[in-house]
Short mmCIF file of C-alpha atoms and ligand atoms in Angstrom, two decimals:
data_model
loop_
_atom_site.label_atom_id
_atom_site.label_comp_id
_atom_site.label_asym_id
_atom_site.label_seq_id
_atom_site.Cartn_x
_atom_site.Cartn_y
_atom_site.Cartn_z
CA MET E 1067 -91.01 33.73 -2.62
CA THR E 1068 -87.86 35.05 -4.46
CA GLU E 1069 -85.86 37.88 -3.99
CA ALA E 1070 -82.80 36.52 -5.80
CA LEU E 1071 -80.40 38.64 -4.05
CA ARG E 1072 -81.32 39.09 -0.37
CA VAL E 1073 -80.46 37.27 2.76
CA VAL E 1074 -82.83 37.39 5.72
CA ILE E 1075 -81.18 36.65 8.99
CA ALA E 1076 -82.71 35.89 12.13
CA GLY E 1077 -80.96 37.05 15.63
CA ALA E 1078 -78.86 40.16 15.62
CA GLY E 1079 -76.06 38.38 18.12
CA PRO E 1080 -72.60 38.24 17.50
CA VAL E 1081 -73.01 35.50 14.39
CA GLY E 1082 -75.81 37.18 12.58
CA CYS E 1083 -74.29 41.00 12.61
CA VAL E 1084 -71.05 39.25 11.26
CA ALA E 1085 -72.58 37.59 8.52
CA GLY E 1086 -74.75 40.56 7.71
CA LEU E 1087 -71.79 42.62 7.48
CA ILE E 1088 -69.91 40.60 5.46
CA LEU E 1089 -72.57 40.24 2.98
CA ALA E 1090 -73.98 43.92 2.70
CA ARG E 1091 -69.98 44.74 2.28
CA ALA E 1092 -70.35 42.68 -0.71
CA GLY E 1093 -73.48 44.55 -2.05
CA ILE E 1094 -76.13 41.69 -1.08
CA PRO E 1095 -79.05 43.45 0.59
CA VAL E 1096 -79.42 41.71 3.85
CA THR E 1097 -82.56 42.01 6.45
CA VAL E 1098 -81.39 41.07 10.04
CA LEU E 1099 -84.61 40.16 12.14
CA GLU E 1100 -84.18 40.59 16.10
CA ALA E 1101 -86.86 39.48 18.33
CA GLU E 1102 -85.99 41.86 21.29
CA ASP E 1103 -86.59 45.57 20.91
CA THR E 1104 -83.18 46.37 21.63
CA LEU E 1105 -79.74 44.37 21.56
CA PRO E 1106 -79.58 42.18 24.74
CA GLN E 1107 -76.67 43.85 26.95
CA ASP E 1108 -76.39 40.47 28.87
CA LEU E 1109 -72.68 39.24 30.30
CA ARG E 1110 -71.76 36.27 28.09
CA ALA E 1111 -68.98 35.58 26.17
CA SER E 1112 -65.91 37.81 27.04
CA THR E 1113 -63.12 36.80 24.92
CA PHE E 1114 -62.14 37.00 21.60
CA HIS E 1115 -59.17 34.49 20.72
CA PRO E 1116 -56.31 36.00 18.08
CA PRO E 1117 -58.23 34.27 15.00
CA THR E 1118 -61.49 35.69 15.41
CA LEU E 1119 -59.59 39.15 15.73
CA ASP E 1120 -58.05 38.74 12.62
CA MET E 1121 -61.56 37.84 10.91
CA LEU E 1122 -63.11 40.84 12.37
CA ALA E 1123 -60.10 43.46 11.16
CA PRO E 1124 -61.20 43.87 7.39
CA LEU E 1125 -64.38 44.20 8.50
CA GLY E 1126 -63.48 47.51 10.88
CA LEU E 1127 -64.37 45.87 13.90
CA THR E 1128 -61.06 44.54 15.77
CA ASP E 1129 -59.76 48.24 16.29
CA ARG E 1130 -62.61 49.37 17.83
CA LEU E 1131 -63.14 46.47 19.77
CA LEU E 1132 -59.47 46.72 21.00
CA ALA E 1133 -60.45 50.36 22.16
CA MET E 1134 -63.39 48.95 24.41
CA GLY E 1135 -61.06 46.14 25.87
CA LEU E 1136 -58.57 44.59 27.48
CA LYS E 1137 -55.54 42.69 25.55
CA ALA E 1138 -54.54 39.31 27.70
CA PRO E 1139 -51.57 38.43 26.06
CA THR E 1140 -51.32 35.35 28.70
CA TYR E 1141 -53.40 33.23 30.53
CA GLN E 1142 -53.44 30.59 33.50
CA PHE E 1143 -54.32 27.04 34.76
CA ARG E 1144 -54.11 27.20 38.59
CA ASP E 1145 -54.59 24.42 41.51
CA ARG E 1146 -56.72 26.24 44.19
CA ARG E 1147 -55.47 24.08 46.96
CA SER E 1148 -51.99 23.88 46.23
CA GLY E 1149 -51.66 27.31 44.86
CA ALA E 1150 -49.56 26.38 41.85
CA TYR E 1151 -49.82 27.85 38.44
CA ALA E 1152 -48.58 27.71 34.87
CA THR E 1153 -48.75 30.69 32.66
CA PHE E 1154 -49.33 30.19 28.90
CA ASP E 1155 -47.91 33.04 27.03
CA ILE E 1156 -49.78 33.92 23.70
CA GLY E 1157 -47.36 35.62 22.28
CA ALA E 1158 -45.52 32.41 21.35
CA LEU E 1159 -47.73 32.44 18.65
CA GLY E 1160 -46.33 36.09 17.50
CA GLY E 1161 -45.68 35.27 14.01
CA GLU E 1162 -49.02 33.71 13.04
CA THR E 1163 -51.22 36.59 13.66
CA ASP E 1164 -51.62 40.45 13.97
CA HIS E 1165 -53.43 39.75 17.25
CA PRO E 1166 -50.86 37.47 19.82
CA TYR E 1167 -53.44 37.70 22.77
CA ARG E 1168 -57.10 37.03 23.87
CA LEU E 1169 -58.97 39.91 24.03
CA GLN E 1170 -61.36 40.60 27.21
CA CYS E 1171 -64.41 42.44 25.66
CA GLU E 1172 -68.15 41.97 26.02
CA GLN E 1173 -69.94 40.33 23.44
CA TYR E 1174 -72.69 43.18 23.68
CA LYS E 1175 -69.93 45.44 22.54
CA LEU E 1176 -69.45 43.36 19.16
CA THR E 1177 -72.87 43.71 18.65
CA GLY E 1178 -73.37 47.29 19.42
CA ILE E 1179 -70.97 48.32 17.11
CA ALA E 1180 -71.84 45.74 14.07
CA VAL E 1181 -75.41 47.07 14.19
CA ALA E 1182 -74.43 50.81 13.97
CA ASP E 1183 -72.48 49.74 10.95
CA LEU E 1184 -75.41 47.68 9.51
CA GLU E 1185 -77.67 50.79 10.19
CA ALA E 1186 -75.38 53.05 8.29
CA MET E 1187 -75.37 50.73 5.24
CA PRO E 1188 -77.84 51.09 2.48
CA GLU E 1189 -77.81 47.36 1.59
CA ALA E 1190 -78.58 46.40 5.25
CA GLU E 1191 -81.59 47.23 7.54
CA VAL E 1192 -82.28 45.75 10.94
CA ARG E 1193 -85.61 45.20 12.38
CA PHE E 1194 -85.95 44.96 16.03
CA GLY E 1195 -89.26 43.53 17.59
CA HIS E 1196 -89.12 40.96 14.89
CA ALA E 1197 -89.34 37.45 16.56
CA VAL E 1198 -89.25 34.77 13.61
CA SER E 1199 -91.87 32.57 14.03
CA ALA E 1200 -92.35 30.43 10.68
CA VAL E 1201 -90.16 29.71 7.49
CA GLU E 1202 -91.50 28.03 4.22
CA GLN E 1203 -89.10 27.12 1.35
CA SER E 1204 -89.23 26.24 -2.29
CA ASP E 1205 -86.60 25.53 -4.96
CA ASP E 1206 -85.53 29.08 -5.42
CA GLY E 1207 -86.59 30.99 -2.45
CA VAL E 1208 -87.31 31.50 1.28
CA ARG E 1209 -90.39 32.79 3.14
CA VAL E 1210 -89.64 33.85 6.57
CA THR E 1211 -92.95 35.26 8.82
CA ALA E 1212 -91.82 37.56 11.98
CA SER E 1213 -94.07 38.15 14.80
CA THR E 1214 -94.31 41.96 15.52
CA SER E 1215 -96.09 44.41 17.80
CA ASP E 1216 -98.06 45.19 14.30
CA GLY E 1217 -99.27 41.71 13.65
CA PRO E 1218 -97.39 39.16 11.49
CA ALA E 1219 -94.87 40.24 8.52
CA SER E 1220 -93.28 38.47 5.83
CA PHE E 1221 -89.67 38.42 4.01
CA ASP E 1222 -88.87 36.95 0.93
CA ALA E 1223 -85.41 36.03 0.29
CA ALA E 1224 -82.99 33.94 -1.63
CA PHE E 1225 -81.29 32.49 1.43
CA LEU E 1226 -82.13 32.53 5.58
CA ILE E 1227 -79.39 32.35 8.06
CA ALA E 1228 -80.67 31.14 11.36
CA ALA E 1229 -78.25 32.96 14.10
CA ASP E 1230 -81.11 32.70 16.50
CA GLY E 1231 -78.88 31.28 19.36
CA ALA E 1232 -79.46 28.30 21.44
CA SER E 1233 -83.36 27.92 21.25
CA SER E 1234 -83.45 28.46 17.90
CA MET E 1235 -86.85 28.75 16.52
CA VAL E 1236 -85.98 28.21 13.16
CA ARG E 1237 -84.01 25.02 14.09
CA SER E 1238 -87.38 23.62 15.95
CA GLN E 1239 -89.60 24.44 13.11
CA LEU E 1240 -87.52 22.74 10.74
CA GLY E 1241 -87.82 19.95 12.97
CA ILE E 1242 -83.86 19.42 13.13
CA ASP E 1243 -82.70 17.53 16.37
CA PHE E 1244 -79.86 19.23 18.70
CA GLU E 1245 -78.00 16.09 19.50
CA GLY E 1246 -75.92 15.65 22.38
CA PHE E 1247 -76.46 16.24 26.36
CA THR E 1248 -76.81 18.81 29.24
CA TYR E 1249 -74.29 18.63 31.90
CA PRO E 1250 -76.16 17.84 35.44
CA ASP E 1251 -74.71 20.99 37.20
CA GLN E 1252 -75.54 24.48 36.95
CA TRP E 1253 -73.42 27.26 36.50
CA LEU E 1254 -73.47 30.61 37.93
CA VAL E 1255 -71.46 33.43 36.76
CA ALA E 1256 -71.22 36.73 38.91
CA SER E 1257 -69.10 39.73 38.49
CA THR E 1258 -67.56 42.46 40.83
CA ASP E 1259 -65.73 45.39 40.88
CA HIS E 1260 -63.32 44.23 43.63
CA ASP E 1261 -59.80 43.83 42.14
CA MET E 1262 -59.17 40.18 42.07
CA ALA E 1263 -55.75 40.78 40.82
CA ALA E 1264 -54.66 42.03 44.43
CA GLU E 1265 -55.82 38.70 45.97
CA PHE E 1266 -53.43 36.59 44.14
CA GLU E 1267 -49.78 36.32 43.08
CA GLY E 1268 -49.46 36.70 39.24
CA LEU E 1269 -52.97 36.56 38.24
CA ALA E 1270 -53.69 36.88 34.57
CA PHE E 1271 -56.91 38.45 32.87
CA VAL E 1272 -57.96 34.85 32.31
CA ASN E 1273 -57.49 32.04 34.68
CA TYR E 1274 -58.95 28.64 35.19
CA VAL E 1275 -58.40 27.27 38.66
CA ALA E 1276 -58.83 23.66 39.57
CA ASP E 1277 -60.55 22.03 42.62
CA PRO E 1278 -62.42 18.70 43.01
CA ASP E 1279 -64.78 20.46 45.06
CA GLU E 1280 -65.15 23.91 43.62
CA TRP E 1281 -63.23 24.71 40.80
CA PHE E 1282 -63.84 28.47 39.15
CA VAL E 1283 -62.87 30.81 36.21
CA LEU E 1284 -61.52 33.97 36.97
CA LEU E 1285 -61.98 36.35 34.08
CA ARG E 1286 -61.20 40.09 33.73
CA VAL E 1287 -63.53 42.37 31.54
CA PRO E 1288 -62.78 46.04 31.26
CA GLU E 1289 -64.83 47.40 34.67
CA LEU E 1290 -65.51 44.26 36.40
CA TRP E 1291 -63.81 40.57 37.38
CA ARG E 1292 -65.99 37.52 36.45
CA VAL E 1293 -66.27 34.53 38.39
CA LEU E 1294 -67.68 31.34 36.90
CA LEU E 1295 -68.71 28.73 39.69
CA PRO E 1296 -70.21 25.25 39.55
CA VAL E 1297 -73.85 24.76 41.42
CA ALA E 1298 -74.87 21.14 42.45
CA ALA E 1299 -77.57 19.78 39.87
CA ASP E 1300 -80.14 19.64 43.02
CA ALA E 1301 -79.11 23.32 44.54
CA ASP E 1302 -82.26 25.54 44.95
CA PRO E 1303 -81.70 28.26 42.29
CA ASP E 1304 -82.78 31.42 44.27
CA ASP E 1305 -80.66 30.43 46.95
CA ALA E 1306 -77.65 29.62 44.49
CA ILE E 1307 -77.92 33.52 43.24
CA SER E 1308 -78.68 35.24 46.54
CA ASP E 1309 -76.56 37.46 47.93
CA GLU E 1310 -75.72 35.63 51.00
CA THR E 1311 -74.45 32.58 48.96
CA ILE E 1312 -72.77 34.54 46.53
CA GLU E 1313 -71.06 36.36 49.20
CA ARG E 1314 -70.08 33.13 50.91
CA ARG E 1315 -68.24 31.81 47.84
CA LEU E 1316 -66.41 34.84 46.68
CA GLN E 1317 -65.16 35.02 50.37
CA GLY E 1318 -63.91 31.57 50.11
CA ILE E 1319 -62.13 32.42 46.83
CA ALA E 1320 -60.40 35.57 48.21
CA ASP E 1321 -61.24 36.74 51.68
CA ILE E 1322 -61.50 40.29 52.02
CA PRO E 1323 -62.29 43.06 54.71
CA GLY E 1324 -66.02 43.93 54.09
CA ARG E 1325 -68.63 42.66 51.52
CA TYR E 1326 -68.02 42.29 47.81
CA THR E 1327 -70.13 44.31 45.56
CA ILE E 1328 -71.84 42.04 43.03
CA ALA E 1329 -72.72 43.98 39.95
CA HIS E 1330 -74.43 41.06 37.99
CA ARG E 1331 -75.34 37.13 38.65
CA THR E 1332 -76.53 34.63 36.17
CA LEU E 1333 -77.43 30.70 36.73
CA TYR E 1334 -77.86 28.71 33.68
CA ARG E 1335 -77.47 25.24 32.30
CA VAL E 1336 -74.83 24.29 29.85
CA HIS E 1337 -75.01 21.40 27.13
CA GLN E 1338 -72.70 20.14 24.40
CA ARG E 1339 -75.06 19.62 21.67
CA VAL E 1340 -74.47 19.64 17.47
CA VAL E 1341 -77.06 19.80 14.66
CA ARG E 1342 -76.23 16.80 12.57
CA SER E 1343 -76.19 18.98 9.24
CA TYR E 1344 -76.04 23.12 9.07
CA CYS E 1345 -78.17 23.35 5.75
CA ALA E 1346 -81.53 22.62 5.14
CA GLY E 1347 -82.26 23.81 1.74
CA ARG E 1348 -82.04 27.48 1.60
CA VAL E 1349 -82.05 27.64 5.39
CA LEU E 1350 -78.38 27.34 6.83
CA LEU E 1351 -77.76 27.27 10.86
CA ALA E 1352 -74.60 29.14 12.13
CA GLY E 1353 -73.51 30.01 15.69
CA ASP E 1354 -75.10 28.74 18.94
CA ALA E 1355 -78.30 27.38 16.55
CA ALA E 1356 -76.28 25.11 15.19
CA HIS E 1357 -73.64 23.86 18.20
CA ILE E 1358 -73.42 24.80 21.92
CA ASN E 1359 -70.51 23.90 24.32
CA ASN E 1360 -69.31 24.45 27.63
CA PRO E 1361 -67.54 28.20 28.01
CA LEU E 1362 -64.32 26.36 29.81
CA GLY E 1363 -62.57 28.08 27.03
CA GLY E 1364 -64.58 30.64 25.52
CA MET E 1365 -65.06 28.88 22.16
CA GLY E 1366 -68.94 29.31 21.71
CA MET E 1367 -69.35 33.00 20.30
CA ASN E 1368 -65.72 32.31 18.94
CA GLY E 1369 -66.73 29.25 16.63
CA GLY E 1370 -70.08 31.07 15.72
CA ILE E 1371 -67.95 33.95 14.45
CA HIS E 1372 -65.82 31.66 12.33
CA ASP E 1373 -69.13 29.81 10.80
CA ALA E 1374 -70.59 33.42 9.97
CA VAL E 1375 -67.57 34.19 8.11
CA ASN E 1376 -67.12 30.88 6.39
CA LEU E 1377 -70.92 30.81 5.61
CA ALA E 1378 -70.91 34.53 4.24
CA GLU E 1379 -67.89 34.20 1.98
CA LYS E 1380 -69.65 30.95 0.24
CA LEU E 1381 -72.83 32.56 0.04
CA LYS E 1382 -71.26 35.43 -1.68
CA ARG E 1383 -69.56 33.05 -4.26
CA ILE E 1384 -72.73 31.55 -4.92
CA MET E 1385 -74.87 34.67 -4.99
CA LEU E 1386 -71.99 36.95 -7.03
CA GLN E 1387 -70.30 34.25 -9.04
CA GLY E 1388 -72.29 31.33 -9.76
CA ALA E 1389 -70.89 29.12 -7.15
CA ASP E 1390 -72.55 25.64 -6.93
CA GLN E 1391 -75.27 26.03 -4.45
CA THR E 1392 -75.43 22.43 -2.98
CA ARG E 1393 -71.63 21.80 -3.04
CA MET E 1394 -70.65 25.38 -1.43
CA LEU E 1395 -73.29 24.74 1.32
CA GLU E 1396 -72.54 21.14 2.08
CA HIS E 1397 -68.79 22.73 2.03
CA TYR E 1398 -69.99 24.71 4.64
CA SER E 1399 -71.88 22.41 6.73
CA ALA E 1400 -68.75 19.70 6.71
CA GLN E 1401 -66.43 21.99 7.63
CA ARG E 1402 -67.99 23.85 10.66
CA ARG E 1403 -69.55 20.79 11.87
CA ALA E 1404 -65.97 18.62 11.80
CA ILE E 1405 -64.75 21.39 14.38
CA ALA E 1406 -67.60 21.64 16.55
CA VAL E 1407 -67.70 18.10 17.13
CA GLU E 1408 -63.87 16.98 17.08
CA TYR E 1409 -62.51 20.28 18.15
CA VAL E 1410 -64.65 22.60 20.33
CA GLN E 1411 -66.89 19.79 22.15
CA ALA E 1412 -63.80 17.86 22.68
CA HIS E 1413 -61.58 20.48 24.17
CA THR E 1414 -64.37 22.21 26.05
CA HIS E 1415 -64.95 18.64 27.88
CA ASP E 1416 -61.52 18.29 28.33
CA ASN E 1417 -61.09 21.07 30.06
CA LYS E 1418 -63.98 20.30 32.30
CA THR E 1419 -62.67 16.96 33.17
CA ALA E 1420 -59.15 18.68 34.05
CA ILE E 1421 -60.71 21.70 36.10
CA GLU E 1422 -62.63 19.09 38.57
CA GLU E 1423 -60.22 16.20 38.79
CA ALA E 1424 -60.81 14.84 42.00
CA ASP E 1425 -57.53 12.41 42.16
CA PRO E 1426 -54.85 14.39 43.90
CA VAL E 1427 -52.06 12.52 42.09
CA LYS E 1428 -53.62 13.32 38.90
CA ARG E 1429 -54.19 16.44 39.65
CA ALA E 1430 -50.30 17.09 40.72
CA GLN E 1431 -49.36 15.16 37.64
CA HIS E 1432 -51.49 17.84 35.27
CA MET E 1433 -50.12 20.77 36.75
CA ALA E 1434 -46.69 19.68 36.69
CA GLN E 1435 -47.20 18.64 32.85
CA MET E 1436 -49.14 22.41 32.42
CA GLN E 1437 -45.93 24.04 33.80
CA ARG E 1438 -43.75 21.82 31.59
CA VAL E 1439 -45.68 23.31 28.55
CA ALA E 1440 -45.70 26.73 29.67
CA GLU E 1441 -41.82 26.63 30.04
CA THR E 1442 -41.08 24.65 26.92
CA PRO E 1443 -41.57 26.52 23.74
CA GLU E 1444 -41.91 23.30 21.66
CA LEU E 1445 -44.67 22.28 24.09
CA LEU E 1446 -46.06 25.80 24.23
CA VAL E 1447 -46.80 26.56 20.59
CA PRO E 1448 -48.53 23.68 19.61
CA PHE E 1449 -50.73 23.92 23.49
CA VAL E 1450 -51.56 27.77 22.84
CA ARG E 1451 -52.58 26.90 19.15
CA LYS E 1452 -55.12 24.66 20.40
CA GLY E 1453 -56.05 26.70 23.02
CA CYS E 1454 -56.59 30.02 21.18
CA MET E 1455 -58.58 28.28 18.27
CA PHE E 1456 -55.60 28.40 15.59
CA ASP E 1457 -56.07 24.32 15.00
CA ALA E 1458 -60.21 25.03 14.93
CA VAL E 1459 -59.72 27.42 11.66
CA ALA E 1460 -56.88 25.13 10.21
CA ARG E 1461 -58.83 21.75 10.67
CA SER E 1462 -62.07 23.53 9.28
CA MET E 1463 -60.02 24.66 6.38
CA ALA E 1464 -58.49 21.48 5.76
CA VAL E 1465 -61.84 19.85 5.26
CA GLU E 1466 -62.44 19.29 1.35
CA PRO E 1467 -65.64 19.33 -0.81
CA ASP E 1468 -67.28 16.36 -1.61
C1 FAD S 780 -75.28 33.05 30.50
C2 FAD S 780 -74.26 32.42 29.31
C3 FAD S 780 -72.81 32.74 29.51
C4 FAD S 780 -71.88 32.57 28.18
N1 FAD S 780 -70.37 32.72 28.66
C5 FAD S 780 -69.89 32.33 27.58
C6 FAD S 780 -68.40 32.74 27.59
O1 FAD S 780 -68.19 32.77 28.98
N2 FAD S 780 -67.24 32.40 26.45
C7 FAD S 780 -68.35 32.20 25.37
O2 FAD S 780 -67.51 31.82 24.25
N3 FAD S 780 -69.62 31.85 25.38
C8 FAD S 780 -70.31 32.10 26.29
N4 FAD S 780 -71.85 32.00 26.12
C9 FAD S 780 -72.18 31.54 25.09
C10 FAD S 780 -72.08 32.80 24.05
O3 FAD S 780 -72.84 33.58 24.46
C11 FAD S 780 -72.74 32.55 22.62
O4 FAD S 780 -71.82 31.35 22.12
C12 FAD S 780 -72.76 33.53 21.37
O5 FAD S 780 -73.64 34.40 22.11
C13 FAD S 780 -73.45 32.98 20.29
O6 FAD S 780 -73.97 33.65 19.33
P1 FAD S 780 -75.15 33.99 18.55
O7 FAD S 780 -75.12 35.03 17.51
O8 FAD S 780 -74.89 32.39 17.80
O9 FAD S 780 -76.37 33.68 19.15
P2 FAD S 780 -76.87 34.72 20.53
O10 FAD S 780 -75.56 35.73 20.88
O11 FAD S 780 -77.51 34.08 21.70
O12 FAD S 780 -77.97 35.69 19.58
C14 FAD S 780 -78.94 35.30 19.07
C15 FAD S 780 -79.94 36.49 18.93
O13 FAD S 780 -81.21 36.16 18.46
C16 FAD S 780 -82.00 36.61 18.56
N5 FAD S 780 -83.31 35.79 18.24
C17 FAD S 780 -83.55 34.60 19.49
N6 FAD S 780 -84.92 33.94 18.64
C18 FAD S 780 -85.08 35.07 17.71
C19 FAD S 780 -86.41 34.79 17.01
N7 FAD S 780 -87.03 33.84 17.18
N8 FAD S 780 -86.10 35.34 16.09
C20 FAD S 780 -85.35 36.76 16.01
N9 FAD S 780 -84.43 36.70 16.70
C21 FAD S 780 -84.29 35.58 17.80
C22 FAD S 780 -81.69 36.85 20.52
O14 FAD S 780 -82.80 37.74 20.62
C23 FAD S 780 -80.31 36.75 20.01
O15 FAD S 780 -80.26 38.65 20.07
C24 FAD S 780 -72.43 31.95 27.41
C25 FAD S 780 -73.94 32.03 26.82
C26 FAD S 780 -74.76 32.06 28.05
C27 FAD S 780 -76.00 32.02 27.70
#
C-alpha cells in the first residue's frame, strides 16, 4: 500500500482544498476525494480573517476572493435594548498584515476557485462522488477506500489528510473520540436581500447584537444580509424555519413595511469539540474533522485553513526534505490542538456568554468596556489581535516541538 509520494485528502471543503493546493504546488501528487457529486453551495462560513487572507495570498486565492467579497474594515458589538454600540477598527493592525480587514465572502467561493486550480494542475486530481468509507494503514503507507457509483475504489498514498468535516467518516473509522459538548439550544441562520444597513444607525458588515432573550448576529455577504438567531432547545424545527416564524423574528429585529424575502434558511446544532490528537499514524486530521466550535467570531473555517497550511508545510518537509515524520506530525498536532482548545473554544464560548448576558448591570458594564476598548488604541490593538485570530496564529507558532 505504498505510494511514497502521494497524499490522499478526504473532503473538498476549504481545508482539504487549501492543503491540496499547497502540496500540489510543491510537486507532491494529491488525490482529493469528495463524497458529493458537485461542490456543496450551502451558506456556511462567510468571514475570512486577516491572517487567513495573508496565508491564502501566495496561493493566488486572496486577490480572487477580494474580487468576489466585501471588505469589512470594522466590526461591532451592540446592545439590542439600549441601542448602544462599539465599533472596532481592524485598521489599527495595519502594520501587521497586508489585509487589515475581514473579508465577507462565502466559503463556497473559496472552494470553487481552489478546485478549479487543483483540476488545472498535473499533480492534482479531484474525484467527486467518492465517499471515503474505509482506511487501513501500515508503517509505510495508507490505503483509502471510497464508495462510488461504480462500486468501491481504492487509493494508496503515503499520508491521508482527513478533512471530511464535522461528521468525519475517517475519525469514526479510526475510533477517535470527539470530546466536548453540544449546546442545548439550536441555531437558525436566515438570509435576506433586504438592506439591513438602512435599519440601524452606522451598521458595520459584521455585528454581534447582545440580548438576554434574543441575541442575534447580523452579517453582510455580497448579495445578502445573514441573520443568526438562537432557537429554544425544545422548539419544533419545522416551525422554527417556517416563513411565518422567520418573518416574525426578522420584523422583531427591524420592523419594515411589507414582508422580508428569505433567500435561505438553515437550522443546526452547535458543538464545542476537539480530538485528543490530530495524528493517528499516517492519518492526519484537520479542520472540522478535528475541532468544531460555535460560529460567534467566525473562527471555524479560518482555524481549519490555518491547520491546512501548517500541516501541508510539514508534509512538504517530511516528503521532500526527509524531515523526521513523527516529530513533525506530533508538532502539528501540539500546535494546532493548543489553539483550538485555549483560544478558539475559549474565545467563541466567551462570545456566547457575553452576547446572551442576562444581568442588565453586567450587560451595561460590558458595553461600557467595549466602548472604552474601541476608543483607546492601547486597548483596541490587543482586542483586535485576539478577535481577528492574530493571537491564535502567534500562539500556535510559539508551541515548540518535543
Ligand atoms: C450551518 C453552518 C453554518 C456555519 N457558519 C459558520 C460561520 O458563520 N463562520 C465560521 O467560521 N464557520 C461556520 N461554520 C463552520 C464552517 O463551515 C466549517 O468550520 C468549515 O466548513 C470547515 O471546513 P472543512 O473543510 O474542515 O469541512 P467542510 O467544509 O465540512 O468540508 C468537508 C467536505 O468533506 C466532504 N465529505 C464528508 N464526508 C466525506 C467522506 N466520507 N468522503 C469524502 N468527502 C467527504 C463534504 O462533502 C465536504 O465537502 C458553519 C457550519 C455550518 C454547518
